[in-house]
Short mmCIF file of C-alpha atoms and ligand atoms in Angstrom, two decimals:
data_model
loop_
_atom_site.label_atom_id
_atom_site.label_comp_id
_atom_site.label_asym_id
_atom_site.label_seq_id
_atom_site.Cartn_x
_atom_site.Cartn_y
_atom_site.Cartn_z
CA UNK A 13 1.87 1.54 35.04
CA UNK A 14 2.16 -0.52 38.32
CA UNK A 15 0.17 2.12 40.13
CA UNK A 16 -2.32 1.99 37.47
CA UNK A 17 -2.31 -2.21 37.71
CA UNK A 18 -2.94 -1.94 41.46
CA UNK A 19 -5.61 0.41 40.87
CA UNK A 20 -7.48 -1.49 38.50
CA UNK A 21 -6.86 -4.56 41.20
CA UNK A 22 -7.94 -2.97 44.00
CA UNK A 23 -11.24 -1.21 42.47
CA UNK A 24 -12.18 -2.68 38.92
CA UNK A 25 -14.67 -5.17 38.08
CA UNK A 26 -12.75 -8.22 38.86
CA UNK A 27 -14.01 -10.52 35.89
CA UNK A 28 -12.14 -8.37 33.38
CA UNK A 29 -8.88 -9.99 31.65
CA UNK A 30 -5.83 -8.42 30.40
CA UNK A 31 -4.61 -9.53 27.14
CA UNK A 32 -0.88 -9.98 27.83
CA UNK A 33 1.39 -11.26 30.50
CA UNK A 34 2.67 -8.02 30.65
CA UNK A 35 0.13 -5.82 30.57
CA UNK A 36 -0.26 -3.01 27.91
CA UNK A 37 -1.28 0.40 28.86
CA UNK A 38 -2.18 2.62 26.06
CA UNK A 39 -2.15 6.02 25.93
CA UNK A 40 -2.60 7.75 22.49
CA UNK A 41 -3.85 6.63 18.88
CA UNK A 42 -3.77 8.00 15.69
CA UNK A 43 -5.48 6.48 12.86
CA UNK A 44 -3.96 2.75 12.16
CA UNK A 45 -1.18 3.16 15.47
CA UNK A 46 -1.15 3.22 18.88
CA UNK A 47 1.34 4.41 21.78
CA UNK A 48 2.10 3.13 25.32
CA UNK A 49 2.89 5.35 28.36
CA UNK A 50 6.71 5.02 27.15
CA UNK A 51 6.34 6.31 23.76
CA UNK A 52 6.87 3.05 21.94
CA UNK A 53 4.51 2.60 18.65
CA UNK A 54 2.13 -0.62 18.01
CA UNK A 55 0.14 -1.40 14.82
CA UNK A 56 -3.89 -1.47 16.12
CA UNK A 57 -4.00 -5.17 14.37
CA UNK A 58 -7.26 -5.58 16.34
CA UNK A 59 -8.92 -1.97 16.12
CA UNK A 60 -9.78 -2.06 19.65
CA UNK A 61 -11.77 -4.97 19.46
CA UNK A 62 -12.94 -4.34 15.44
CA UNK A 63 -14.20 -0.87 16.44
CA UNK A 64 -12.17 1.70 15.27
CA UNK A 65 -13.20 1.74 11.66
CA UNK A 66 -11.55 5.05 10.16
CA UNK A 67 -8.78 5.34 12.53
CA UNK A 68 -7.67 6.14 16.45
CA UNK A 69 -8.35 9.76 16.65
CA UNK A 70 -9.53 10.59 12.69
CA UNK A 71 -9.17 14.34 12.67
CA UNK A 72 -12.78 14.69 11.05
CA UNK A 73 -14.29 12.69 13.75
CA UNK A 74 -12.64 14.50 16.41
CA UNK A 75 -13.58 17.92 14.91
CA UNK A 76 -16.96 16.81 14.55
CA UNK A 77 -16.80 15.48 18.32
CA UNK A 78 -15.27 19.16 19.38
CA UNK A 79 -17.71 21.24 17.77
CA UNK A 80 -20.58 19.58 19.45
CA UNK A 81 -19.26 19.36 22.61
CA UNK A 82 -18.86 23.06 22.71
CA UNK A 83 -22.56 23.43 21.77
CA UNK A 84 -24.50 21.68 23.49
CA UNK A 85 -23.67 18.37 24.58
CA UNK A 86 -26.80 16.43 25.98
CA UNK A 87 -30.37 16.08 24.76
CA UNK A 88 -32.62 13.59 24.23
CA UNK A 89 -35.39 12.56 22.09
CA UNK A 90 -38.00 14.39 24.13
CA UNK A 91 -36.85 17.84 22.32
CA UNK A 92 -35.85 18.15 18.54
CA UNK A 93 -32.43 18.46 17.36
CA UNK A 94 -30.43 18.51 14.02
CA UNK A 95 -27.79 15.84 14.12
CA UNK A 96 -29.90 12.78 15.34
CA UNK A 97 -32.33 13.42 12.25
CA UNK A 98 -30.36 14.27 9.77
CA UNK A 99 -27.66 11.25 10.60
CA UNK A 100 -30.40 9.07 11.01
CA UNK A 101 -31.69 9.67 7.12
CA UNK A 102 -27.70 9.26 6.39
CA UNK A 103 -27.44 5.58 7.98
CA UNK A 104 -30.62 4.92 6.16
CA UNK A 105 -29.62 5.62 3.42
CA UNK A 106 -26.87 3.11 3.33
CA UNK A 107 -28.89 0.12 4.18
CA UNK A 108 -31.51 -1.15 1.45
CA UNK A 109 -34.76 -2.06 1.40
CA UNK A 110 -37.74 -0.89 3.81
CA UNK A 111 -34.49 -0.71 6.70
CA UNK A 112 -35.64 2.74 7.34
CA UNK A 113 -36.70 3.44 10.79
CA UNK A 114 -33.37 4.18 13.27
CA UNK A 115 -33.32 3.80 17.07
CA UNK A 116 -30.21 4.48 18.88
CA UNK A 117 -28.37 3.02 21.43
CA UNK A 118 -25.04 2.90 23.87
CA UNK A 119 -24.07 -0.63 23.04
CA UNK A 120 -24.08 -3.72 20.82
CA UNK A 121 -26.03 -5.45 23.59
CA UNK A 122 -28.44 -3.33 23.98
CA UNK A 123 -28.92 -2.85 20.51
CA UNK A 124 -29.41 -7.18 20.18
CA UNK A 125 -31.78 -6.64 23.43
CA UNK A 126 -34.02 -3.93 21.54
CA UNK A 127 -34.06 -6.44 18.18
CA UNK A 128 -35.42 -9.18 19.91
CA UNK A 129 -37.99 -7.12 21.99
CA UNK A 130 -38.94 -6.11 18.48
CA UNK A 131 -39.27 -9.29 16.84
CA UNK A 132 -41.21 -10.68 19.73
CA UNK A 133 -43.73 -7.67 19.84
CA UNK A 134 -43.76 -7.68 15.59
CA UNK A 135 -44.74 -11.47 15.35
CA UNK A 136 -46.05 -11.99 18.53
CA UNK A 137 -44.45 -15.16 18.92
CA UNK A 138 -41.22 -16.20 21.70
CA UNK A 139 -38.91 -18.39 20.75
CA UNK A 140 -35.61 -17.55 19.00
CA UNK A 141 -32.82 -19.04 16.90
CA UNK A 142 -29.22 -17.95 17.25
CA UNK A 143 -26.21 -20.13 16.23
CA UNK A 144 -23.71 -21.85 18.33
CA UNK A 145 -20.48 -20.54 18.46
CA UNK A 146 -22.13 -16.92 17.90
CA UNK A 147 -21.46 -13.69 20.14
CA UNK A 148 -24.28 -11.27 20.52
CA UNK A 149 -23.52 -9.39 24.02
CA UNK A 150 -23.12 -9.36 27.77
CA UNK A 151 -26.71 -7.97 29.36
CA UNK A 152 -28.73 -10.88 30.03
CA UNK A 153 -30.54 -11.07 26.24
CA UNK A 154 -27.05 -11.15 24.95
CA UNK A 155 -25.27 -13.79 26.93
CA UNK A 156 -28.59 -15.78 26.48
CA UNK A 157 -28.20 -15.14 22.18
CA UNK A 158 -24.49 -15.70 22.68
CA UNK A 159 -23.39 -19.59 22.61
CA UNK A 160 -19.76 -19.68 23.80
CA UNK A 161 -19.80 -21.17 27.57
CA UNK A 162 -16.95 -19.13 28.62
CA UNK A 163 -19.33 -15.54 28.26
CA UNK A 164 -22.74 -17.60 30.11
CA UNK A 165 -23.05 -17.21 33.46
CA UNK A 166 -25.27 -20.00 35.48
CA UNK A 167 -28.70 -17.63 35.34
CA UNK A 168 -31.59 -18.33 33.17
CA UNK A 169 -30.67 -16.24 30.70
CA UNK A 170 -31.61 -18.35 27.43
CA UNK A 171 -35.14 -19.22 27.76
CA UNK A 172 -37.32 -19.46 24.28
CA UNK A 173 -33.42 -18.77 22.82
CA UNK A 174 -32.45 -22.22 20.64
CA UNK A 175 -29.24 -22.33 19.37
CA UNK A 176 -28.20 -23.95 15.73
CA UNK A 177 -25.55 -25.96 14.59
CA UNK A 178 -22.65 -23.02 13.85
CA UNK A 179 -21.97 -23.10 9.63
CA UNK A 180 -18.27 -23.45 10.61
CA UNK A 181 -16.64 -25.07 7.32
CA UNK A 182 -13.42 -25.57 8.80
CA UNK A 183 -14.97 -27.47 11.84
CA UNK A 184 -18.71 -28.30 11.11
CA UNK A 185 -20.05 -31.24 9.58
CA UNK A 186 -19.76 -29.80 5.70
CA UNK A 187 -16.55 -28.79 4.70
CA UNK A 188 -15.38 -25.98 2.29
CA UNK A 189 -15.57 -29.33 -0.48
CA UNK A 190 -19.23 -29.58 0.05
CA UNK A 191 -21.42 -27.04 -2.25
CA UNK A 192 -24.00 -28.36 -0.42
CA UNK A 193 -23.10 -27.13 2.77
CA UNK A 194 -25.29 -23.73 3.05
CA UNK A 195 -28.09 -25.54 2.14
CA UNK A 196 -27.30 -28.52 4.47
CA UNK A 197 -27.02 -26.11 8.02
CA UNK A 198 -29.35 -24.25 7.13
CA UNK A 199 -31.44 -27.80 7.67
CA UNK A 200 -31.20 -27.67 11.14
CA UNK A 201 -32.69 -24.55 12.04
CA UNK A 202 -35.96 -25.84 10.00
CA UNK A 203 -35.40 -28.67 12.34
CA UNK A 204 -35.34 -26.75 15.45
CA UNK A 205 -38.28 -24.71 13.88
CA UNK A 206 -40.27 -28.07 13.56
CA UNK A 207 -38.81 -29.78 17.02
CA UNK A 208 -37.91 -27.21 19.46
CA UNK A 209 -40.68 -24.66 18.94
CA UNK A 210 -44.30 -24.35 18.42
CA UNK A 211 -43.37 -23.98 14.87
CA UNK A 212 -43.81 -20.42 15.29
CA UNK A 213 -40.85 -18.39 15.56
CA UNK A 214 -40.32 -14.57 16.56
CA UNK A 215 -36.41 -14.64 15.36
CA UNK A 216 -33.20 -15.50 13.78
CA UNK A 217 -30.46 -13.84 14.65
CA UNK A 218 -26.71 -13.89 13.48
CA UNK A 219 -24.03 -12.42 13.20
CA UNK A 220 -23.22 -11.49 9.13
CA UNK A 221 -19.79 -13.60 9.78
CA UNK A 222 -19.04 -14.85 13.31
CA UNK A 223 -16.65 -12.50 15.02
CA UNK A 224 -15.74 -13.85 18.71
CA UNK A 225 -16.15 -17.16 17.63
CA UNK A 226 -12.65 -17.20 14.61
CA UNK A 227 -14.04 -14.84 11.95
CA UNK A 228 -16.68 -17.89 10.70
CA UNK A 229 -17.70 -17.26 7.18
CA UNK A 230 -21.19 -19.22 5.89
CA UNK A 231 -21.13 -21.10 3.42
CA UNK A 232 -23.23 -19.49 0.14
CA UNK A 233 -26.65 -20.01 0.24
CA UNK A 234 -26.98 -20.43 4.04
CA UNK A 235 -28.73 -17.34 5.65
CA UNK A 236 -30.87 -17.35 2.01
CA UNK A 237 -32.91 -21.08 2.97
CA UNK A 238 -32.60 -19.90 6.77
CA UNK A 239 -34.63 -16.68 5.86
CA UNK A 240 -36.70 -18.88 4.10
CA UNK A 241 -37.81 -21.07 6.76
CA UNK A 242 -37.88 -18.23 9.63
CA UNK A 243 -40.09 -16.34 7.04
CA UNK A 244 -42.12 -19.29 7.04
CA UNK A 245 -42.64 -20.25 10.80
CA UNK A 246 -43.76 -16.09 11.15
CA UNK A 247 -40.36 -14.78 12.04
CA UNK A 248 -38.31 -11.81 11.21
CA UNK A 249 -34.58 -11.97 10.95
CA UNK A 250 -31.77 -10.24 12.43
CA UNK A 251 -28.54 -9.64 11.21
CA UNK A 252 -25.88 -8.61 13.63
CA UNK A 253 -23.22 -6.43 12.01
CA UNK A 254 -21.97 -4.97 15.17
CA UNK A 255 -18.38 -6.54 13.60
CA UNK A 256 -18.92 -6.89 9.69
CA UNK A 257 -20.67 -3.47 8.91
CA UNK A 258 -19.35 -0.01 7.10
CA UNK A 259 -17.29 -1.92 4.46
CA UNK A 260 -15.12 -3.74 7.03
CA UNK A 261 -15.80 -6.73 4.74
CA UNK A 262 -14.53 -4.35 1.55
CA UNK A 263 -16.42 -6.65 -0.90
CA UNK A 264 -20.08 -4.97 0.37
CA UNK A 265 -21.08 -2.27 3.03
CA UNK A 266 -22.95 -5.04 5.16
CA UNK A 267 -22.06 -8.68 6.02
CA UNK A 268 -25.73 -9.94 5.07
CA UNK A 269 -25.43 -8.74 1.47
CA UNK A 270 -22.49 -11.46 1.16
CA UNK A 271 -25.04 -14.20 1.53
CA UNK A 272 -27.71 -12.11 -0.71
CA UNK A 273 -30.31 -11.36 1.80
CA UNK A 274 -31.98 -8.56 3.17
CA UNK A 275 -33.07 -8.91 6.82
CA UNK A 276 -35.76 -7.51 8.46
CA UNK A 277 -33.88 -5.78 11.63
CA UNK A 278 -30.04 -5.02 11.63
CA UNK A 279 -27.71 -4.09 14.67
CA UNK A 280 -24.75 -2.17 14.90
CA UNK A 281 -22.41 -1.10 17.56
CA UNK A 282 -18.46 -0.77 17.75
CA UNK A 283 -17.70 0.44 14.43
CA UNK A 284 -20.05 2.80 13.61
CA UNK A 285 -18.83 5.19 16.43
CA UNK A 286 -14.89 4.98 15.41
CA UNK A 287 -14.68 4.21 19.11
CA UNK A 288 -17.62 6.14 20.88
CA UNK A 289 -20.68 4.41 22.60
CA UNK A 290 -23.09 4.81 19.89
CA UNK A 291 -25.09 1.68 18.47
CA UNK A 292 -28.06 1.18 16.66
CA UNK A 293 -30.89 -0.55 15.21
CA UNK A 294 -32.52 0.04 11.68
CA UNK A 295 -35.84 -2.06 10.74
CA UNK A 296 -38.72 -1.53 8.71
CA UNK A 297 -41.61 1.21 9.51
CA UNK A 298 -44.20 -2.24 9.26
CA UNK A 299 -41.60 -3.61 12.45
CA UNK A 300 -40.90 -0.74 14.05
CA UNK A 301 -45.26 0.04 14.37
CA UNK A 302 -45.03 -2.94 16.95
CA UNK A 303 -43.12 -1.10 19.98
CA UNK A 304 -45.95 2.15 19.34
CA UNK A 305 -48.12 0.27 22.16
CA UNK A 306 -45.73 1.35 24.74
CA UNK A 307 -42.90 4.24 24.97
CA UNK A 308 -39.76 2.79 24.31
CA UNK A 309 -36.79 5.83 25.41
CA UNK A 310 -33.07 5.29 25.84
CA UNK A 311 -31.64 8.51 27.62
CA UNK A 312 -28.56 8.62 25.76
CA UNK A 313 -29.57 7.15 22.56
CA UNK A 314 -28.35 9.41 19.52
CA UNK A 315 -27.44 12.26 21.89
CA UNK A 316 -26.05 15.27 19.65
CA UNK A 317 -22.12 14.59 20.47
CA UNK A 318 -22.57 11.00 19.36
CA UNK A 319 -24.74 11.71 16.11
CA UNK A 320 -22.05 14.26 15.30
CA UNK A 321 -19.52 11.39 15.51
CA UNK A 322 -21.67 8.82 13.76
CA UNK A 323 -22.44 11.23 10.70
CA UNK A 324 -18.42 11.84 10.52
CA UNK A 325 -17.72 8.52 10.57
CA UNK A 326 -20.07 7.51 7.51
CA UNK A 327 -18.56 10.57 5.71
CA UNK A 328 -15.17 9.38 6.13
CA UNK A 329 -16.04 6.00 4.88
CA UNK A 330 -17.09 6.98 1.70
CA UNK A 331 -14.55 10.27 1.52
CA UNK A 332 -11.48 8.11 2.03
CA UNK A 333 -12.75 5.07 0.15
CA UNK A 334 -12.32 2.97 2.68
CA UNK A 335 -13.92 0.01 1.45
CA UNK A 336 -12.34 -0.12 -1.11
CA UNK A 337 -9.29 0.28 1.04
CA UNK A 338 -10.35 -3.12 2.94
CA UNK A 339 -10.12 -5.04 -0.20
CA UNK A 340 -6.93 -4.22 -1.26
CA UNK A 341 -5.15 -4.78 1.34
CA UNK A 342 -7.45 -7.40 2.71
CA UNK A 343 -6.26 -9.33 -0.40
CA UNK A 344 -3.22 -8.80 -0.07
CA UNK A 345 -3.15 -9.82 3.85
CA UNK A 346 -5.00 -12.87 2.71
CA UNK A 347 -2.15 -13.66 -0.07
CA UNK A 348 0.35 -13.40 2.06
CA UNK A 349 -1.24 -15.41 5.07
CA UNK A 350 -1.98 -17.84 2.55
CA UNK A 351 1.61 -17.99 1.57
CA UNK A 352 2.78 -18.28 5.36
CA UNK A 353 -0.30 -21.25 5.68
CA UNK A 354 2.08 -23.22 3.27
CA UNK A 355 5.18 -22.62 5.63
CA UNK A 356 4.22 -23.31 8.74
CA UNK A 357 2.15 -26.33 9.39
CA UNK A 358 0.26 -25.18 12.20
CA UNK A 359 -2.16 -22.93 10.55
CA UNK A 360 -5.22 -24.79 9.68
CA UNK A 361 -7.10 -21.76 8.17
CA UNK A 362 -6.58 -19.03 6.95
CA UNK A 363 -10.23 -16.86 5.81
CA UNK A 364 -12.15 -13.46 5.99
CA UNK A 365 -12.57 -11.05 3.85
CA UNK A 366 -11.51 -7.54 3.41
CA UNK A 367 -10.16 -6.45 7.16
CA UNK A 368 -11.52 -8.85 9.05
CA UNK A 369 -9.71 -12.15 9.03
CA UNK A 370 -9.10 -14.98 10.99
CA UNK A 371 -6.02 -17.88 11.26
CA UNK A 372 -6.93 -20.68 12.89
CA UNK A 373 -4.13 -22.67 14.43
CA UNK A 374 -4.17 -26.50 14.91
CA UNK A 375 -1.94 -28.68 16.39
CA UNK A 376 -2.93 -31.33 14.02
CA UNK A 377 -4.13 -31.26 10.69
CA UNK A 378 -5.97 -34.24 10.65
CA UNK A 379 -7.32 -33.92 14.53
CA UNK A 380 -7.55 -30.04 14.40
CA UNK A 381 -6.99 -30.02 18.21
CA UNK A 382 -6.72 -26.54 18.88
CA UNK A 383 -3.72 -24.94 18.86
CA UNK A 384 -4.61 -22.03 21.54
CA UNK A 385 -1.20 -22.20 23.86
CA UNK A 386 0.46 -21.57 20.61
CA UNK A 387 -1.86 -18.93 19.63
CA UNK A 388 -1.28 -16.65 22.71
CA UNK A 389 2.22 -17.08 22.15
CA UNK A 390 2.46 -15.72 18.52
CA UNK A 391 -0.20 -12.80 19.65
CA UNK A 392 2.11 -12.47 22.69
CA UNK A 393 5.21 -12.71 20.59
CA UNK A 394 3.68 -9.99 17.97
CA UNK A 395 3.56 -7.90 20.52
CA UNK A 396 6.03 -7.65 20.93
CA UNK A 397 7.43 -6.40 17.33
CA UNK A 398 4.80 -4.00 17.68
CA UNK A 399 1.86 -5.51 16.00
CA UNK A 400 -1.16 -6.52 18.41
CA UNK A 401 -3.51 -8.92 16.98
CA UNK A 402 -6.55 -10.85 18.66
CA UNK A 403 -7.81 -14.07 19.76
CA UNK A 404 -11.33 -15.49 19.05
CA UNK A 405 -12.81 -18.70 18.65
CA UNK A 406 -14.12 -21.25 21.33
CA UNK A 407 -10.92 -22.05 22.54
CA UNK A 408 -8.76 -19.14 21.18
CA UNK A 409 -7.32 -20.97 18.67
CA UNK A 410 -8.07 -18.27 16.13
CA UNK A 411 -5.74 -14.88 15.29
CA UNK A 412 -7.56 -11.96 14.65
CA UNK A 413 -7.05 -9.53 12.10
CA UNK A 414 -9.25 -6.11 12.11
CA UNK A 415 -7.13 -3.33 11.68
CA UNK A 416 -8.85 0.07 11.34
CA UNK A 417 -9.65 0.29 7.77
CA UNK A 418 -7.31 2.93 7.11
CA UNK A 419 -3.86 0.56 7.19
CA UNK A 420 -1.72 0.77 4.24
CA UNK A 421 0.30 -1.80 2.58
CA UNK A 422 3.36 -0.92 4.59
CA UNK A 423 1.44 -2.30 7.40
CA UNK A 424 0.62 -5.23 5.64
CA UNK A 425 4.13 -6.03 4.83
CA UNK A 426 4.92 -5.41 8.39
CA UNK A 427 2.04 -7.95 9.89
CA UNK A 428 3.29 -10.27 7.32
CA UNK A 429 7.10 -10.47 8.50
CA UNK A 430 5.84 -10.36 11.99
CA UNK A 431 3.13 -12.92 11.99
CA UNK A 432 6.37 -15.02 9.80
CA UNK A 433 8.70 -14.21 12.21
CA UNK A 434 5.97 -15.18 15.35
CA UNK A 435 4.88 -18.40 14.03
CA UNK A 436 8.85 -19.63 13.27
CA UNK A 437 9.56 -18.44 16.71
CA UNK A 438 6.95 -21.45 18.49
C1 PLP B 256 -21.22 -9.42 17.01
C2 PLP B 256 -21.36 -8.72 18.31
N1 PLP B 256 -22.59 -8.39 18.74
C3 PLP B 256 -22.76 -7.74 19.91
C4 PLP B 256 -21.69 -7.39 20.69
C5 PLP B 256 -21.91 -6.67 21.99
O1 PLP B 256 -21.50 -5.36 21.87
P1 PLP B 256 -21.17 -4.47 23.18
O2 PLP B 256 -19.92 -5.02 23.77
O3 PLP B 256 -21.05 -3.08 22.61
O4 PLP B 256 -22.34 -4.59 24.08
C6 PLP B 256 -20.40 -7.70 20.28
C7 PLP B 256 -19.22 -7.33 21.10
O5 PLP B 256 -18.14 -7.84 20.94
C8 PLP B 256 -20.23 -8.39 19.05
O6 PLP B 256 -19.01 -8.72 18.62
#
């Protein structure tokens, strides 16, 4: 561990963090748990950064992995093979609509990157909308999309990108009391539209619920007039579900069909690989005729080892009910935060849905000033017991909770009487 520390001192990337004051080195997973170099067993509360969807190590997935890898492990899209076609008509068949034509990718970035290419050469219009407080990547289209100042470097990275008031209930300007609310945000991005552009658009982007920034839920009705309005100005819109996809959300498969929409270009990344650097984007054949006037390639895009993976993963999904899985025990993580919310005073909010929820700490009800000391110390503190959680939000003020979606309700008992046990603890 201390060798590995000075290592990683002496020769990684130096802008990297470590999550705890002690760092944690992990060395083996299986499905919901995780083990450090001494043997001692966490709960993944976090899922590797909401990316482990059926579980650390999922015997089908590695199988699948296995097989390939013995085969043949590279190729790429300038030769036919099996897997990337036939897993490509699999993940299209899960999305509705025209969302039929696949590209793959390594990364959630790159898969935001290749959307807005898209959208620009579809409409042939420039500017963008994205939402404050949203998270879309690190390459230099994603940190522009993104609007959190702590992931922006000081390059020009956001030009023609505009960035909307966030539809944060707990901290925007319409509250969870308002039913107006949806409708009310969505009002600013027609204003941008009409203010900040040529009143032309190429995109909207968003994530289905903000991840990074808390686990931000919209309000209903919200990406519905939004659509609207982009539709109108000539845009397309984009629906990240690099976090909310493949049931995570347990009520529906994807996070836009929570706000009833169907977008015109969808990312994915983390989840859909169980852990492997496979992302994608799915749009319609009428989009997707735009980038014909040039080759577009990615050399590692859909390789046959990743596809393998990627067709496992959707197997297990259904196989395993999984989503189903999310809302069980996402309601009953939800009832029992809810409960906790009640006992101590400095959880502001408690939301999500299914496995991916938030608690956003305050030091004040009234002020909501941040409580993000506190919140390192209960995800510190959790660690503890044996449960590791994560922080989001601007000023990571906001627990995460993304388990893979395999966790059983002896695990939710157990995050309960830690996260209790954390929280009486500050
Ligand atoms: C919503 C969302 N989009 C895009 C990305 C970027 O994905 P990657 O880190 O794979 O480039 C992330 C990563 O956290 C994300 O949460």
């Amino acid at each position: 561990m201390t060798e590995v520390l000075a290592l990683r001192k002496q020769f990684l990337n130096p802008a990297i963090f470590l999550y705890y004051k002690h760092p944690l080195m992990l060395v083996e997973g299986a499905m919901q748990y995780v083990w450090d170099e001494t043997g001692r067993r966490y709960l993944d509360g976090l899922g590797g950064i909401v990316t482990v969807s059926v579980g650390h190590c999922h015997p089908h997935v590695v199988a699948a992995a296995n097989k390939q890898n013995e085969t043949l492990q590279h190729s790429t899209t300038i030769y036919l093979h099996p897997n990337v076609a036939l897993y490509a008509e699999k993940l299209a068949s899960k999305l509705p609509g025209d969302l039929k034509m696949c590209y793959f990718v390594n990364s959630g970035s790159e898969a935001n990157d290749l959307a807005l290419l898209m959208a620009r050469a579809a409409t042939g219009n420039y500017d963008a909308i994205a939402l404050r407080n949203g998270y879309h990547g690190g390459n230099a289209s994603g940190m522009g999309m993104t609007a959190h100042s702590v992931w922006k470097y000081n390059v020009p990275h956001s030009f023609g990108v505009h960035h909307a008031l966030a539809p944060y209930p707990f901290r925007g300007p319409f509250g969870y009391d308002d039913p107006d609310a949806g409708k009310k945000y969505a009002a600013d991005v027609k204003d941008i539209i009409d203010t900040a552009t040529p009143g032309k658009v190429a995109a909207f982007i968003a994530e289905s619920f903000q991840g990074v920034g808390g686990v931000v839920e919209y309000p209903q009705g919200y990406l519905k007039n939004v659509y609207e309005y982009v539709r109108a100005a000539g845009g397309v819109c984009i629906a990240d579900e690099v976090q909310t996809g493949f049931g995570r959300l347990g009520s529906h498969y994807w996070g836009f069909e929570t706000q009833g929409v169907i977008p015109d270009i969808v990312t994915m990344a983390k989840g859909i690989g169980n852990g492997c650097p496979l992302a994608a984007v799915v749009t319609t054949p009428k989009i997707a005729q735009a980038l014909l006037g040039k080759v577009h390639f990615n050399t590692f895009g859909g390789n046959p080892v990743v596809s393998a993976i990627g067709k496992a993963v959707l197997e297990l999904i259904d196989k395993e009910n999984l989503q189903a899985n999310c809302v069980k025990l996402g309601s009953a993580m939800l009832a029992g935060l809810n409960n906790l919310k009640e006992k101590h005073k400095i959880i502001g909010d408690v939301r999500g849905r299914g496995l991916m929820i938030g608690i956003e700490l305050v030091k004040d009800s009234t002020t909501k000033a941040p409580a993000s000391a506190e919140c390192a110390q209960v995800v510190e503190y959790a660690r503890d017991l044996g449960l590791l959680l994560g922080k989001g939000g601007l000023w990571g003020q906001t627990i995460r909770f993304a388990p893979p979606m395999c966790i059983t309700q002896a695990d939710v008992d157990f995050a309960l009487a830690v996260l209790d046990e954390a929280f009486g603890a500050l």
